[in-house]
Amino acid sequence: MAALTHMIDSEVFLAFSTYATIVILKMMLMAPMTSYFRLTRKVFANLEDTKLISSTEDKKMIRVDPDVERVRRCHQNDLENIIPFVVIGLLYALTGPDLSTALLHFRVFAGSRICHTIAYVTPLPQPSRGLSWMVGMGITFSMAYRVIGIALYL
Amino acid sequence: MAALTHMIDSEVFLAFSTYATIVILKMMLMAPMTSYFRLTRKVFANLEDTKLISSTEDKKMIRVDPDVERVRRCHQNDLENIIPFVVIGLLYALTGPDLSTALLHFRVFAGSRICHTIAYVTPLPQPSRGLSWMVGMGITFSMAYRVIGIALYL
Amino acid sequence: MAALTHMIDSEVFLAFSTYATIVILKMMLMAPMTSYFRLTRKVFANLEDTKLISSTEDKKMIRVDPDVERVRRCHQNDLENIIPFVVIGLLYALTGPDLSTALLHFRVFAGSRICHTIAYVTPLPQPSRGLSWMVGMGITFSMAYRVIGIALYL
């Protein structure tokens, strides 16, 4: 790990930057999707929001809708999985892995999270969502294994 | 992108460090605010917490309070928006943007999130909260656009 | 802050990488723990998930269970505390702190979050969980104080 800084100028770091941005953007798109469902289903969490589509505040729109909750759970699952990927992936990119190995990790993770979102929102029958979630976890664990192996300093 | 590492010693990176710390601290302050509302409204999520203000465990305090939920939704919205800003902002700071452009992005984002929190917790009438949220999203998208444009390596 | 890039090759950065990976892995383990409770208690959030343990979709399994919710709140608290630690800790590691001071911060934080999880999931009587949460917050604030002090560029 003598030349860690050199890794920042490597193609691995460029690849990490690209895929980290892609999965973070995918995660951010869950917010407009939630807004879309809230507006079309007329389901809100805050009383002041009901005035966006109604002339007066309407307490009947403060309720829980299964479709809105589904999108929100998908967003929450993204937070719980994509952020660990980004943190571990940054450290992993600095350990100087082979470019091909690193690209394999990043591509499979990005693919698994896109499959996860499709499986969650559609919804597709299980275990499609469970498997895509597990693949993403496996990728992050694999990168963490390398980081711990190389950087271990307790 | 020949001298990415030089960017770490730049003023842009110092500015990023400052604003990232500010918005993360802002996000962390939502936790004591939730505790404050829980203690003053006597509303808890865990049975063992009721003993903090009562001599015996009191099941009646395990309930849902609209004000506590409002602060919690604001905290959740911070998680969903501030963390993407920090991740994309770090990569953005490494792409070597103009200092003035970068400062504009960081300042507007920090301002938009402070407005968002005030609009959410007060609460102010819509669309004040919606607009401040949208400004923050726009800033993060603008930075992501530059990162993808410069670092693209699929 | 003349030689920020040198810090990336320092032992402080290796220590940060190690402890950041440890606490992120701890956070990720809350997901399998939630799955374990969901499967053993037969409590699900999505109708399609009930087919994992039942031959037909069973609406009765779509309910809220106190033990599952407890693990989920613990996971949420990790998101709200461990991610700020990782972000602030990364910037802190670049400010060139003494190795012993940095190690103290990282070790106490990791210890406090492990205590927090045990206190939450068991559950142990308060204020054990409250104190371990407060120690973690204090560590992150202490690191943020140094980052702001050194990197301040508004």
XYZ file of C-alpha atoms in Angstrom:
462
model
C 0.000 0.000 0.000
C 3.007 2.234 -0.626
C 1.412 4.319 -3.341
C -2.192 4.667 -2.308
C -2.439 8.188 -3.714
C -1.479 6.920 -7.163
C -4.702 4.929 -7.113
C -6.773 8.126 -7.192
C -5.463 8.841 -10.687
C -6.094 5.277 -11.861
C -8.754 3.941 -14.216
C -10.154 1.971 -11.272
C -10.967 5.238 -9.510
C -12.615 6.638 -12.649
C -14.700 3.467 -12.911
C -15.628 3.737 -9.236
C -16.667 7.381 -9.701
C -18.866 6.449 -12.658
C -20.657 3.538 -11.001
C -20.986 5.259 -7.617
C -22.671 8.196 -9.377
C -24.969 5.860 -11.319
C -26.213 3.969 -8.250
C -26.603 7.168 -6.195
C -28.649 8.738 -9.024
C -30.765 5.574 -9.194
C -31.377 5.914 -5.442
C -32.288 9.608 -5.766
C -34.862 8.806 -8.459
C -36.913 6.957 -5.825
C -37.881 10.359 -4.349
C -39.649 11.712 -7.482
C -41.242 8.271 -7.876
C -42.652 8.556 -4.336
C -43.912 12.083 -5.130
C -45.544 10.803 -8.313
C -47.417 8.073 -6.420
C -48.384 10.508 -3.635
C -49.806 13.018 -6.138
C -51.657 10.487 -8.329
C -53.008 8.428 -5.403
C -53.717 11.595 -3.360
C -51.943 10.221 -0.298
C -49.810 12.520 1.839
C -47.856 12.443 5.070
C -48.149 16.167 5.891
C -51.337 18.197 6.127
C -49.786 21.196 4.327
C -48.989 18.975 1.316
C -52.667 18.361 0.567
C -52.964 21.974 -0.614
C -50.741 21.055 -3.567
C -53.754 19.395 -5.221
C -56.678 20.730 -3.203
C -57.959 24.238 -2.467
C -58.348 23.483 1.246
C -56.394 21.298 3.630
C -57.939 17.854 3.530
C -57.327 15.470 6.426
C -58.714 12.527 4.450
C -55.583 12.553 2.271
C -53.377 11.859 5.301
C -53.306 8.110 5.027
C -51.100 5.144 4.254
C -51.201 3.694 0.756
C -49.682 0.273 -0.047
C -48.116 1.437 -3.329
C -46.537 4.525 -1.765
C -45.185 2.403 1.102
C -43.730 -0.061 -1.394
C -41.745 2.654 -3.159
C -40.616 4.018 0.206
C -39.402 0.596 1.344
C -37.476 0.280 -1.912
C -35.883 3.703 -1.272
C -35.004 2.658 2.295
C -33.434 -0.567 1.034
C -31.338 1.505 -1.377
C -30.100 3.651 1.527
C -29.195 0.511 3.473
C -27.274 -1.083 0.587
C -26.042 1.574 -1.847
C -24.368 3.780 0.767
C -22.299 0.887 2.208
C -21.316 0.033 -1.381
C -20.129 3.586 -1.994
C -18.104 3.775 1.251
C -16.508 0.337 0.949
C -16.088 0.812 -2.820
C -14.103 4.033 -2.316
C -11.695 2.298 0.060
C -11.584 -0.743 -2.251
C -10.687 1.454 -5.243
C -7.723 2.775 -3.216
C -6.355 -0.732 -2.518
C -5.262 -1.055 -6.163
C -7.357 -3.975 -7.450
C -7.079 -5.213 -11.046
C -9.179 -3.033 -13.341
C -11.096 -6.026 -14.689
C -11.870 -7.361 -11.197
C -12.970 -3.936 -9.994
C -15.188 -3.386 -13.051
C -16.779 -6.802 -12.473
C -17.653 -5.798 -8.896
C -19.039 -2.378 -9.871
C -21.055 -3.629 -12.863
C -22.600 -6.575 -11.048
C -23.556 -4.348 -8.107
C -25.159 -1.691 -10.327
C -27.028 -4.404 -12.252
C -28.217 -6.111 -9.078
C -29.654 -2.864 -7.663
C -31.498 -2.051 -10.897
C -32.965 -5.580 -10.890
C -33.847 -5.108 -7.202
C -35.794 -1.919 -7.906
C -37.688 -3.481 -10.825
C -38.463 -6.571 -8.722
C -39.623 -4.417 -5.801
C -41.772 -1.853 -7.606
C -43.434 -4.145 -10.195
C -43.581 -6.387 -7.968
C -42.082 -9.593 -9.387
C -42.601 -12.871 -7.482
C -39.972 -13.838 -4.952
C -37.138 -14.868 -4.824
C -36.241 -12.399 -7.613
C -35.988 -9.464 -5.196
C -34.267 -11.542 -2.517
C -31.653 -12.831 -4.958
C -30.826 -9.408 -6.425
C -30.486 -8.040 -2.876
C -28.170 -10.935 -1.960
C -25.936 -10.381 -5.007
C -25.493 -6.722 -4.024
C -24.636 -7.668 -0.426
C -22.148 -10.273 -1.687
C -20.339 -7.711 -3.854
C -19.975 -5.297 -0.941
C -18.741 -8.088 1.365
C -16.214 -9.164 -1.274
C -14.815 -5.618 -1.503
C -14.796 -5.273 2.307
C -12.833 -8.526 2.531
C -10.087 -7.061 0.341
C -10.047 -3.729 2.204
C -9.708 -5.456 5.591
C -7.067 -7.819 4.196
C -4.905 -4.979 2.883
C -5.583 -2.050 5.227
C -5.935 -3.907 8.538
C -4.707 -1.586 11.267
C -6.537 -2.085 14.557
C -8.072 14.269 -15.225
C -4.296 13.867 -15.178
C -3.735 15.388 -11.770
C -6.685 14.261 -9.741
C -4.612 13.963 -6.576
C -3.617 17.628 -6.822
C -7.284 18.458 -6.315
C -7.200 17.079 -2.764
C -4.869 19.912 -1.783
C -7.000 22.543 -3.535
C -9.233 25.215 -2.063
C -12.184 23.452 -3.702
C -11.516 20.421 -1.490
C -11.270 22.605 1.622
C -14.584 24.222 0.701
C -16.136 20.797 0.133
C -14.864 19.597 3.529
C -16.360 22.635 5.232
C -19.809 22.433 3.635
C -20.017 18.625 3.865
C -19.316 18.888 7.599
C -21.914 21.647 7.995
C -24.736 19.724 6.299
C -23.835 16.465 8.083
C -23.889 18.286 11.440
C -27.255 19.819 10.504
C -28.539 16.307 9.778
C -27.188 14.952 13.075
C -28.989 17.706 15.018
C -32.313 16.148 13.979
C -31.622 13.308 16.452
C -31.496 15.502 19.598
C -34.545 17.359 18.233
C -36.421 14.055 18.017
C -35.318 13.201 21.581
C -36.500 16.613 22.775
C -39.973 16.104 21.274
C -40.147 12.524 22.601
C -39.279 13.641 26.152
C -41.551 16.711 26.225
C -44.506 14.989 24.509
C -43.896 11.749 26.479
C -44.017 9.620 23.347
C -41.616 6.709 22.947
C -40.926 3.865 20.562
C -39.359 1.488 23.114
C -40.884 0.330 26.398
C -37.550 0.636 28.256
C -37.329 4.329 27.271
C -40.424 5.242 29.301
C -38.387 4.706 32.487
C -36.344 7.772 31.553
C -39.225 9.972 32.753
C -41.377 7.564 34.731
C -40.699 5.341 37.754
C -42.367 2.328 36.114
C -42.602 1.180 32.522
C -45.675 2.774 31.023
C -47.226 1.237 27.898
C -49.413 4.295 27.332
C -46.325 6.257 26.262
C -45.707 3.860 23.349
C -47.622 5.751 20.714
C -47.261 7.772 17.552
C -47.217 11.562 17.818
C -47.637 13.810 14.743
C -44.890 16.246 15.832
C -42.358 13.497 16.528
C -43.171 11.867 13.178
C -42.712 15.214 11.434
C -39.183 15.611 12.826
C -38.425 11.999 11.928
C -39.601 12.490 8.335
C -37.380 15.570 8.122
C -34.426 13.500 9.387
C -35.213 10.785 6.847
C -35.378 13.354 4.052
C -31.952 14.605 5.142
C -30.548 11.070 4.906
C -32.027 10.721 1.410
C -30.608 14.030 0.155
C -27.550 15.045 2.174
C -25.696 11.742 1.823
C -25.980 11.743 -2.000
C -24.724 15.346 -1.929
C -21.678 14.333 0.129
C -20.814 11.364 -2.103
C -21.316 13.154 -5.419
C -19.750 16.330 -3.983
C -16.549 14.475 -3.042
C -16.177 13.126 -6.581
C -17.134 16.543 -7.995
C -14.451 18.270 -5.907
C -11.885 15.883 -7.460
C -12.869 16.820 -11.032
C -11.243 20.238 -10.628
C -14.171 22.665 -10.995
C -13.676 26.438 -10.767
C -13.560 27.514 -7.127
C -16.382 30.034 -7.633
C -18.632 27.474 -9.372
C -17.956 24.889 -6.694
C -18.636 27.382 -3.882
C -21.912 28.353 -5.572
C -23.000 24.687 -5.617
C -22.002 24.042 -1.989
C -23.511 27.257 -0.600
C -26.823 26.922 -2.423
C -27.135 23.293 -1.306
C -26.404 24.092 2.350
C -28.875 26.994 2.213
C -31.576 24.896 0.572
C -31.329 22.193 3.243
C -31.522 24.711 6.092
C -34.620 26.247 4.435
C -36.028 22.727 3.983
C -35.667 21.929 7.682
C -37.280 25.221 8.744
C -40.118 24.713 6.241
C -40.649 21.124 7.433
C -40.504 21.583 11.201
C -42.410 24.915 11.479
C -44.308 23.918 9.162
C -44.477 26.609 6.481
C -47.153 26.347 3.780
C -46.238 24.519 0.588
C -44.569 24.879 -1.872
C -41.786 26.307 0.349
C -40.619 22.857 1.428
C -41.063 21.373 -2.035
C -39.028 24.134 -3.659
C -36.146 23.962 -1.184
C -36.038 20.184 -1.685
C -35.996 20.644 -5.466
C -33.109 23.153 -5.315
C -31.034 20.662 -3.317
C -31.797 17.860 -5.782
C -30.880 20.164 -8.688
C -27.490 20.986 -7.169
C -26.659 17.305 -6.688
C -27.767 16.498 -10.254
C -25.646 19.359 -11.601
C -22.556 18.001 -9.810
C -23.334 14.432 -10.943
C -23.590 15.690 -14.554
C -20.026 17.023 -14.355
C -18.685 13.871 -12.648
C -20.225 11.610 -15.292
C -19.029 13.919 -18.083
C -15.413 13.854 -16.870
C -14.972 10.467 -15.198
C -17.118 8.315 -17.505
C -15.578 4.840 -17.572
C -18.166 2.092 -17.986
C -2.870 21.551 5.319
C -0.061 21.756 2.769
C 0.332 18.059 2.228
C -3.162 16.671 2.479
C -2.467 13.990 -0.112
C 0.355 12.595 2.016
C -2.261 11.745 4.618
C -3.846 9.170 2.317
C -0.710 7.043 2.581
C -0.536 7.435 6.360
C -1.265 4.902 9.086
C -4.159 7.131 10.181
C -5.831 6.509 6.833
C -5.256 2.758 7.126
C -6.795 2.837 10.604
C -9.744 4.851 9.281
C -10.255 2.344 6.448
C -10.254 -0.541 8.914
C -12.698 0.951 11.394
C -14.988 2.425 8.723
C -15.254 -1.041 7.156
C -15.945 -2.635 10.549
C -18.804 -0.286 11.467
C -20.319 -0.430 7.959
C -20.244 -4.253 8.092
C -21.871 -4.117 11.543
C -24.602 -1.911 10.059
C -25.111 -4.262 7.102
C -25.564 -7.230 9.452
C -28.804 -5.642 10.704
C -30.424 -6.606 7.375
C -29.940 -10.394 7.733
C -31.022 -10.011 11.376
C -34.267 -8.378 10.219
C -34.770 -11.183 7.674
C -34.181 -13.783 10.383
C -36.842 -12.237 12.633
C -39.269 -11.852 9.714
C -38.898 -15.513 8.722
C -39.070 -16.965 12.244
C -41.926 -14.688 13.401
C -43.690 -15.018 10.011
C -44.125 -11.250 9.688
C -43.691 -9.588 6.307
C -44.060 -6.183 4.705
C -44.756 -7.397 1.151
C -47.440 -9.848 0.077
C -45.090 -11.613 -2.375
C -42.663 -12.376 0.481
C -45.166 -14.615 2.268
C -44.668 -17.224 -0.477
C -41.127 -17.730 0.806
C -42.545 -19.806 3.687
C -46.096 -20.526 2.544
C -47.535 -22.254 -0.533
C -50.067 -19.471 -1.098
C -49.947 -15.726 -0.481
C -51.159 -15.117 3.040
C -52.428 -11.664 3.978
C -52.369 -12.523 7.685
C -48.566 -12.411 7.621
C -48.609 -8.735 6.581
C -48.431 -7.223 10.037
C -46.207 -5.286 12.388
C -44.200 -7.201 14.988
C -42.522 -5.435 17.950
C -39.284 -7.463 17.666
C -38.940 -6.856 13.927
C -39.599 -3.135 14.444
C -36.951 -3.030 17.192
C -34.281 -4.435 14.870
C -35.389 -2.022 12.137
C -35.141 0.974 14.484
C -31.633 -0.177 15.433
C -30.730 -0.379 11.727
C -32.169 3.105 11.152
C -30.180 4.480 14.086
C -27.034 2.972 12.543
C -27.779 4.767 9.265
C -28.243 8.041 11.148
C -24.982 7.712 13.111
C -22.514 5.472 11.289
C -22.738 7.264 7.940
C -21.970 10.696 9.478
C -19.022 9.045 11.282
C -17.681 7.665 7.988
C -18.006 11.000 6.144
C -16.579 13.173 8.926
C -13.980 10.489 9.720
C -12.681 10.488 6.150
C -12.178 14.270 6.233
C -10.737 14.015 9.755
C -8.188 11.398 8.622
C -7.021 13.861 5.939
C -6.378 16.651 8.484
C -3.337 14.768 9.809
C -4.269 14.009 13.425
C -1.900 12.141 15.742
C -2.174 8.399 15.147
C -2.930 7.715 18.822
C -5.658 10.392 18.968
C -7.234 9.133 15.746
C -7.148 5.513 16.927
C -8.798 6.566 20.188
C -11.638 8.219 18.245
C -12.135 5.264 15.881
C -11.954 2.582 18.597
C -14.317 4.337 20.999
C -16.825 4.946 18.189
C -16.749 1.315 17.019
C -17.116 0.132 20.625
C -19.988 2.517 21.335
C -21.958 1.324 18.294
C -21.477 -2.354 19.195
C -22.696 -1.573 22.744
C -25.611 0.371 21.230
C -26.722 -2.585 19.119
C -26.508 -5.002 22.060
C -28.413 -2.556 24.289
C -31.073 -2.056 21.611
C -31.683 -5.631 20.508
C -31.474 -7.365 23.933
C -32.961 -4.858 25.198
C -30.925 -3.644 28.175
C -32.509 -1.120 30.560
C -31.939 2.558 29.848
C -29.756 4.630 29.975
C -27.333 2.028 28.539
C -28.570 2.589 24.983
C -28.811 6.343 25.427
C -25.264 6.593 26.765
C -23.694 4.475 24.030
C -25.531 6.590 21.437
C -24.262 9.774 23.096
C -20.636 8.565 23.111
C -20.839 7.882 19.359
C -22.328 11.336 18.700
C -19.597 12.929 20.838
C -16.823 11.224 18.852
C -18.260 12.433 15.553
C -18.679 15.978 16.901
C -15.073 15.937 18.159
C -13.807 14.964 14.696
C -16.067 17.546 13.018
C -14.651 20.220 15.354
C -11.136 19.475 14.095
C -12.206 19.351 10.435
C -13.983 22.718 10.684
C -11.044 24.197 12.603
C -8.510 23.183 9.969
C -10.421 23.187 6.685
C -12.697 26.189 7.244
C -13.343 27.790 3.852
C -16.785 29.355 3.606
